[in-house]
PDB file of C-alpha atoms and ligand atoms in Angstrom:
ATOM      1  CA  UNK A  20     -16.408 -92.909-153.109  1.00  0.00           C
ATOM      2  CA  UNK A  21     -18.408 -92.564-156.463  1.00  0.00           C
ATOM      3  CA  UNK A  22     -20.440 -95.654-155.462  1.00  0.00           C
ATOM      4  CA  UNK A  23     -22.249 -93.776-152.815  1.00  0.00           C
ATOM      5  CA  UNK A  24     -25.195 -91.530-153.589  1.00  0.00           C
ATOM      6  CA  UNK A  25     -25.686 -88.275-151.597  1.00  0.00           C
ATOM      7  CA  UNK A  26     -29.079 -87.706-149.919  1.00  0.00           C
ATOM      8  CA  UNK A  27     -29.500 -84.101-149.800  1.00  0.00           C
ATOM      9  CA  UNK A  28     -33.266 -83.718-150.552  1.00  0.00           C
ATOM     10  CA  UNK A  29     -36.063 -85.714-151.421  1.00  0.00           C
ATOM     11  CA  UNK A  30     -35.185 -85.756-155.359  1.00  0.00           C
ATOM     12  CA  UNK A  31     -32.039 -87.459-154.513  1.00  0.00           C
ATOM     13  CA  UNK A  32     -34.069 -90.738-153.186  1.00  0.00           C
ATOM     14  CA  UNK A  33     -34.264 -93.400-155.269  1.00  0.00           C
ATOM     15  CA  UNK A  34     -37.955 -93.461-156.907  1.00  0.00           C
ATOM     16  CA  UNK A  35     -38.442 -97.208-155.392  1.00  0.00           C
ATOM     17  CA  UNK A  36     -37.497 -95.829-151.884  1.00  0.00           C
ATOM     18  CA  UNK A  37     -39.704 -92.917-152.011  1.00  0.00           C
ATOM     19  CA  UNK A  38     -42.490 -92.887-149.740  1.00  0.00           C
ATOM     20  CA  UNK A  39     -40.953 -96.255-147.970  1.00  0.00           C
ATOM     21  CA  UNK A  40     -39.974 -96.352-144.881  1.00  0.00           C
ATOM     22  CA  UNK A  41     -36.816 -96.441-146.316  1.00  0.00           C
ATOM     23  CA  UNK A  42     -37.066 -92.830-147.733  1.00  0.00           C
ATOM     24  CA  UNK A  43     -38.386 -91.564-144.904  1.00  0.00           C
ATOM     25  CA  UNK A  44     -35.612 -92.799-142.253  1.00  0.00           C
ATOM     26  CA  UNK A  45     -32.972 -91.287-145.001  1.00  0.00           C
ATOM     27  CA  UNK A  46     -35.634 -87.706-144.526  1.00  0.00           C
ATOM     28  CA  UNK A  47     -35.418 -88.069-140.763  1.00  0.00           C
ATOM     29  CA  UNK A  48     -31.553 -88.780-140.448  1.00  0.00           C
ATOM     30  CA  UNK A  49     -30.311 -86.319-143.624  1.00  0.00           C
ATOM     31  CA  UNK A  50     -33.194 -84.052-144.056  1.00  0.00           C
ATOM     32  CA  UNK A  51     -34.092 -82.880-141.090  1.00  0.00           C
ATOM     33  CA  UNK A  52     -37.910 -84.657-141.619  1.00  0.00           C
ATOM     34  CA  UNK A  53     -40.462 -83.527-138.657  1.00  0.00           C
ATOM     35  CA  UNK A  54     -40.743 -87.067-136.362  1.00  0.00           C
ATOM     36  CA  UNK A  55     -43.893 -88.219-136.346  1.00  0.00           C
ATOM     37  CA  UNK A  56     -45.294 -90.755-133.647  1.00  0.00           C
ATOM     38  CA  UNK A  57     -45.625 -93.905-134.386  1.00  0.00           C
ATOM     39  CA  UNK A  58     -46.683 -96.519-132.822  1.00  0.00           C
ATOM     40  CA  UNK A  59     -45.177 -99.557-133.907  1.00  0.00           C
ATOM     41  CA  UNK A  60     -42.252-100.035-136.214  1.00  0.00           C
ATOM     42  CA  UNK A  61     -42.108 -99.373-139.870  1.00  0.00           C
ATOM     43  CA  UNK A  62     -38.841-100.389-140.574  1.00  0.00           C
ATOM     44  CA  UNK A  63     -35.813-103.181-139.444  1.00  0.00           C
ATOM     45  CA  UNK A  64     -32.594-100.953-139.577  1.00  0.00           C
ATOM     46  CA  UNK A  65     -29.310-103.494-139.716  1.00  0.00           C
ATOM     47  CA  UNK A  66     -26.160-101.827-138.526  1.00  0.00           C
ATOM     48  CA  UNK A  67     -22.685-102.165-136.795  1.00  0.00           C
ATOM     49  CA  UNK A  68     -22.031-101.831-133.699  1.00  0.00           C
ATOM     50  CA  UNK A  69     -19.753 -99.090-133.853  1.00  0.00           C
ATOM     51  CA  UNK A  70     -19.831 -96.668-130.825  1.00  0.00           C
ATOM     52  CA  UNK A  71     -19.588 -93.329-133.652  1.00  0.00           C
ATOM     53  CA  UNK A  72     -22.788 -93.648-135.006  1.00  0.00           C
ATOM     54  CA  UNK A  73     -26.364 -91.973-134.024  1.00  0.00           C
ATOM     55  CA  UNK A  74     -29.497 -92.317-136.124  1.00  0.00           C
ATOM     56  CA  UNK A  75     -31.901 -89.329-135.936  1.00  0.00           C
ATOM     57  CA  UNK A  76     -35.257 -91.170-136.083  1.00  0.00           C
ATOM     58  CA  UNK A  77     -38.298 -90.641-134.204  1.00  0.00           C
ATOM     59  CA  UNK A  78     -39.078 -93.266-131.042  1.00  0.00           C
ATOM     60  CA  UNK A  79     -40.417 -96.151-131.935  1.00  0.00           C
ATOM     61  CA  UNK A  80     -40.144 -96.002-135.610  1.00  0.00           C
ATOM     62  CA  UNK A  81     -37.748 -98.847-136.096  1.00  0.00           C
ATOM     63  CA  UNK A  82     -36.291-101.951-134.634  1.00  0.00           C
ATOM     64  CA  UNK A  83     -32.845-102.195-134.732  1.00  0.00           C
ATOM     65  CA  UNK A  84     -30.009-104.947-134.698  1.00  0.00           C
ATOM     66  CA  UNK A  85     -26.519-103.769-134.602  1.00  0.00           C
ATOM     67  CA  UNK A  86     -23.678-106.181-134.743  1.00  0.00           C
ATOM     68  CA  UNK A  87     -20.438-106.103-136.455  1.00  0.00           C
ATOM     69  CA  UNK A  88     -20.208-104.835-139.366  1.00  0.00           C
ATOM     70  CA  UNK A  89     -24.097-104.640-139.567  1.00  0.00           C
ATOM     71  CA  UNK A  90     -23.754-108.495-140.640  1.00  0.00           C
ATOM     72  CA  UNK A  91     -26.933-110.324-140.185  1.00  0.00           C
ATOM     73  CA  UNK A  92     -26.155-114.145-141.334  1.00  0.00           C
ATOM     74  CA  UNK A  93     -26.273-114.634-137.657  1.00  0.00           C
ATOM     75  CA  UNK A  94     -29.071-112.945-136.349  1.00  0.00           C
ATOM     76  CA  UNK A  95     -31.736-114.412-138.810  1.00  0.00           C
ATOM     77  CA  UNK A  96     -34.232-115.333-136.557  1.00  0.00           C
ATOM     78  CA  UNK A  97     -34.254-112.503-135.044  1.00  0.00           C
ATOM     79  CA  UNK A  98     -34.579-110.782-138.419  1.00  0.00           C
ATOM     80  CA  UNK A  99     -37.987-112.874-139.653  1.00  0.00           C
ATOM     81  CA  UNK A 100     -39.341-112.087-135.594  1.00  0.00           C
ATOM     82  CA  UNK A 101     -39.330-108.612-137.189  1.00  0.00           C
ATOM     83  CA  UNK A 102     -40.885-109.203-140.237  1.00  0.00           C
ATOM     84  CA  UNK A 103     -43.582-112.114-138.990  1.00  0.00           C
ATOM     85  CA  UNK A 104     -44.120-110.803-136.087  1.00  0.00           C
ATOM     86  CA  UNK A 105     -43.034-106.879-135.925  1.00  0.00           C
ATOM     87  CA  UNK A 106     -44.725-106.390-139.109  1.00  0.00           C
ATOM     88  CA  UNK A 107     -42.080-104.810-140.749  1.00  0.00           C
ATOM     89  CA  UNK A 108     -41.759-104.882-144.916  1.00  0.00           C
ATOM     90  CA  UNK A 109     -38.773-103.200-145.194  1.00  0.00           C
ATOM     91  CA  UNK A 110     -35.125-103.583-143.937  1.00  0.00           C
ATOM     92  CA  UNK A 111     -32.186-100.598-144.164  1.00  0.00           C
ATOM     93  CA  UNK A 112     -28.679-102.611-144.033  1.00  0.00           C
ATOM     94  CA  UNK A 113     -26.569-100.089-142.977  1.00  0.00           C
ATOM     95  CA  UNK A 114     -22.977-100.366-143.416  1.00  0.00           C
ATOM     96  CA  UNK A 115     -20.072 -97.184-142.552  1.00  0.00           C
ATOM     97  CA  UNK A 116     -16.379 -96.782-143.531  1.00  0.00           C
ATOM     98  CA  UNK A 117     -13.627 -97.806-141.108  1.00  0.00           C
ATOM     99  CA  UNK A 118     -15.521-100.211-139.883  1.00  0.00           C
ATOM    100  CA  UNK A 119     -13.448-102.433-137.320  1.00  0.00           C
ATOM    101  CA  UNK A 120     -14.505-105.919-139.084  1.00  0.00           C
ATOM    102  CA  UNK A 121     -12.623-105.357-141.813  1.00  0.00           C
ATOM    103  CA  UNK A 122      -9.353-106.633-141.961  1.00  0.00           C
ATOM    104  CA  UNK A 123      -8.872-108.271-138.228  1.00  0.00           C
ATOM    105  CA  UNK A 124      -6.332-110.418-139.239  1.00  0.00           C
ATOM    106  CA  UNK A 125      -4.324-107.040-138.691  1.00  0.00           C
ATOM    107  CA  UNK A 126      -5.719-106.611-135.132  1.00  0.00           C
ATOM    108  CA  UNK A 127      -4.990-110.240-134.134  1.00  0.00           C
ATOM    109  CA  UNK A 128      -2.226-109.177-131.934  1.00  0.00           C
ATOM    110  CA  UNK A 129      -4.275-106.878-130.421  1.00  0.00           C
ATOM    111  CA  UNK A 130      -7.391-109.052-130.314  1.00  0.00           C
ATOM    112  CA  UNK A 131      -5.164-111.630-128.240  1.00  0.00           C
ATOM    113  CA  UNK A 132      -3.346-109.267-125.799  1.00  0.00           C
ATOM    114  CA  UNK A 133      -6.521-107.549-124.864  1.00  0.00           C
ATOM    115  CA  UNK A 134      -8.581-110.556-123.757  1.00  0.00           C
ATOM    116  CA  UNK A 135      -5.538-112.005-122.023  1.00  0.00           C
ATOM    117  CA  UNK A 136      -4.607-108.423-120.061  1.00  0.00           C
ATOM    118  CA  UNK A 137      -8.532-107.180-119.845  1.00  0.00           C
ATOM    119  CA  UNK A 138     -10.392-110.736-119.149  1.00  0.00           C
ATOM    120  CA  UNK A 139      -8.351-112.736-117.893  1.00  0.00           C
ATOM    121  CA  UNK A 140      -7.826-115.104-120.836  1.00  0.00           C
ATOM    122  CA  UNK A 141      -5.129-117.699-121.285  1.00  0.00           C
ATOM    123  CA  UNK A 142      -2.946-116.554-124.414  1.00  0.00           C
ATOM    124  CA  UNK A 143      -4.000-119.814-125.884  1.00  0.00           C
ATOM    125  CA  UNK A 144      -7.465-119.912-125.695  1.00  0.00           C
ATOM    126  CA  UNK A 145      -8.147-116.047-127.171  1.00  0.00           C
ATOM    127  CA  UNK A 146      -5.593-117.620-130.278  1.00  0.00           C
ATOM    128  CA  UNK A 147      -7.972-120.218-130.404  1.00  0.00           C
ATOM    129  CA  UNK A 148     -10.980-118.026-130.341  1.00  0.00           C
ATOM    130  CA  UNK A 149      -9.653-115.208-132.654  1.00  0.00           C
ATOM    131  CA  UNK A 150      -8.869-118.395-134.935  1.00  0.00           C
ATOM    132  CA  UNK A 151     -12.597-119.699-134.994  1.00  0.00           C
ATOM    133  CA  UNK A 152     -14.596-116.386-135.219  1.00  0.00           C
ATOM    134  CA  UNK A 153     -12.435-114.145-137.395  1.00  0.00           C
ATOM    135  CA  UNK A 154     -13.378-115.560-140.939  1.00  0.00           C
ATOM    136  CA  UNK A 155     -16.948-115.661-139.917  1.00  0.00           C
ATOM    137  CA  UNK A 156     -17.556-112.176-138.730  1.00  0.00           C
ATOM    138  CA  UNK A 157     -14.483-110.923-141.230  1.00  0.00           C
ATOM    139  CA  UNK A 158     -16.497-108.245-143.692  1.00  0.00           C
ATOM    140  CA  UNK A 159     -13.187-107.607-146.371  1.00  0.00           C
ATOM    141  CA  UNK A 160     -14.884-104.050-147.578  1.00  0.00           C
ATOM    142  CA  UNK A 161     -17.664-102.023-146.346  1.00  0.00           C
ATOM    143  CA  UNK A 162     -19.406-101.449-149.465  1.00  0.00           C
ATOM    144  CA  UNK A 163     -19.307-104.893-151.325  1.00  0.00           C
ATOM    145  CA  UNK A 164     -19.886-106.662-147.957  1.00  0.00           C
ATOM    146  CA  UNK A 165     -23.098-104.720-147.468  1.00  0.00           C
ATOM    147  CA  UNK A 166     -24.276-105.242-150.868  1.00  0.00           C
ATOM    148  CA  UNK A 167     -23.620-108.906-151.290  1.00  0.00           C
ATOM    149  CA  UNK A 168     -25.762-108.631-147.821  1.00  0.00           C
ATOM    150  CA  UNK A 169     -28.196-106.903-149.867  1.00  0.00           C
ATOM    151  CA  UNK A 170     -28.303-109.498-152.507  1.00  0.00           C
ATOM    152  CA  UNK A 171     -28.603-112.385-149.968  1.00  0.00           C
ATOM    153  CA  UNK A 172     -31.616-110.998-147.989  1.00  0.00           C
ATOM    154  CA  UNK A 173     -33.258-110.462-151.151  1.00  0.00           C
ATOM    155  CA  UNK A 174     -33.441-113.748-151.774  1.00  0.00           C
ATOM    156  CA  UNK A 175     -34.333-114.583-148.422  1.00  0.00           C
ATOM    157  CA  UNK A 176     -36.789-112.673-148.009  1.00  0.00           C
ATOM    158  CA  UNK A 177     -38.060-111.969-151.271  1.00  0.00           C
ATOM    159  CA  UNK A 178     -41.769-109.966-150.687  1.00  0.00           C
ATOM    160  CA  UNK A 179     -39.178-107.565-148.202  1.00  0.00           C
ATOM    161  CA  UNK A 180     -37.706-103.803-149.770  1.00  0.00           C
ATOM    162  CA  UNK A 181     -34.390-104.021-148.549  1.00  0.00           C
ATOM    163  CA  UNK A 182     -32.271-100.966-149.472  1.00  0.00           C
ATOM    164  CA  UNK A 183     -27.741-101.084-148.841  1.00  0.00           C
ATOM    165  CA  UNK A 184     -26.689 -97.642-147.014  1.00  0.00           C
ATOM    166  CA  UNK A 185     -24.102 -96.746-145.901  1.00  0.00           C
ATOM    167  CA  UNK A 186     -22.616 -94.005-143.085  1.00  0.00           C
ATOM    168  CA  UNK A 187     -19.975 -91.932-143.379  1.00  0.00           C
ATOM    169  CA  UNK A 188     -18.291 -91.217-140.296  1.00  0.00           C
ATOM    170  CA  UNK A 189     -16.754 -88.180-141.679  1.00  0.00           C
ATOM    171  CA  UNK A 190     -20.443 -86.384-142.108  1.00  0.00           C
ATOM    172  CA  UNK A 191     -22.639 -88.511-139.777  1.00  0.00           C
ATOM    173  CA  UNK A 192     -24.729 -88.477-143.165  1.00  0.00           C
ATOM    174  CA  UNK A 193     -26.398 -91.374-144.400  1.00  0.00           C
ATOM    175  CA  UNK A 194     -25.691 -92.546-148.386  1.00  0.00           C
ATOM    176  CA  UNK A 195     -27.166 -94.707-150.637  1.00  0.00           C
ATOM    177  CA  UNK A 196     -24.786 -97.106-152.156  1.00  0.00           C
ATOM    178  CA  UNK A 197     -25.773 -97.623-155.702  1.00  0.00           C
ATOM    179  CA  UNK A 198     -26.315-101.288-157.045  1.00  0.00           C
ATOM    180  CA  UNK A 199     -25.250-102.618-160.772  1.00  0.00           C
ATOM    181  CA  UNK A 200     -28.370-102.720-163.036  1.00  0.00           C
TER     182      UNK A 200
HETATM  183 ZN1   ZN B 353     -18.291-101.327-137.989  1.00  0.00          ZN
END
């Protein structure tokens, strides 16, 4: 887990985060940072939907679209609402480990059985529809997934700071995940 950089106090920030709204959610959620008000957002936050994960940030500080795997190549529009519109000029992509969209060919089974037995599906049809989403929302690794994210919404969005985290169930901390120069 070398490829992750702790956040323990304000030196450990990355000089281009510092002072961001990206340094200062990484101060509110690791560092125990006072919450100040705000009144609009500073900040898109990008994360998975995965129930085991909290952010301690003040209200109204950020918008926030989780959805598997914190993958946004489906949720762009509403991704430049926040930035045309919500104002926003920065965006944390935050990924964490044992994150459900990795691998699913290995929950296929499971995938298949539980829409059958829990909505009603013909066996069939949730084949069909594990078949048609699976590569799109598959992720293959935490990390790389979130920085090839990175990468992408870079050149997107190029005038954007975009910064890959990532959260580690096992501390409910938030890392940095640290990017080839
Ligand atoms: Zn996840």
């Amino acid at each position: 887990m070398n490829r992750l950089l702790p956040i323990s106090s304000e030196r450990d920030i990355l000089p281009q985060y510092r002072g961001t709204p990206i340094g200062l959610l990484l101060e509110y959620h690791n560092l125990n940072r006072k919450h100040e008000q705000y009144s609009s957002a500073q900040l898109l936050i990008g994360m998975c939907m995965d129930n085991r994960k909290h952010l301690h940030i003040p209200d109204n500080f950020a918008f926030i679209i989780r959805t598997g795997g914190a993958n946004l190549r489906y949720s762009e529009f509403k991704v430049s609402y926040a930035i045309a519109v919500g104002n926003v000029r920065s965006i944390a992509l935050v990924g964490h480990n044992q994150c459900g969209m990795v691998n699913l060919v290995d929950r296929k089974e499971q995938f298949i059985r539980g829409l059958v037995e829990r909505a009603g599906w013909e066996p069939r049809a949730a084949e069909e529809h594990f078949h048609q989403y699976a590569p799109m929302f598959e992720i293959g690794n935490e990390i790389d997934f979130i920085l090839s994210e990175v990468v992408r919404l870079r050149l997107r969005y190029p005038r954007v700071l975009i910064a890959p985290l990532l959260y580690r169930l096992d501390d409910n901390r938030l890392y940095l995940i640290k990017e080839e120069t």
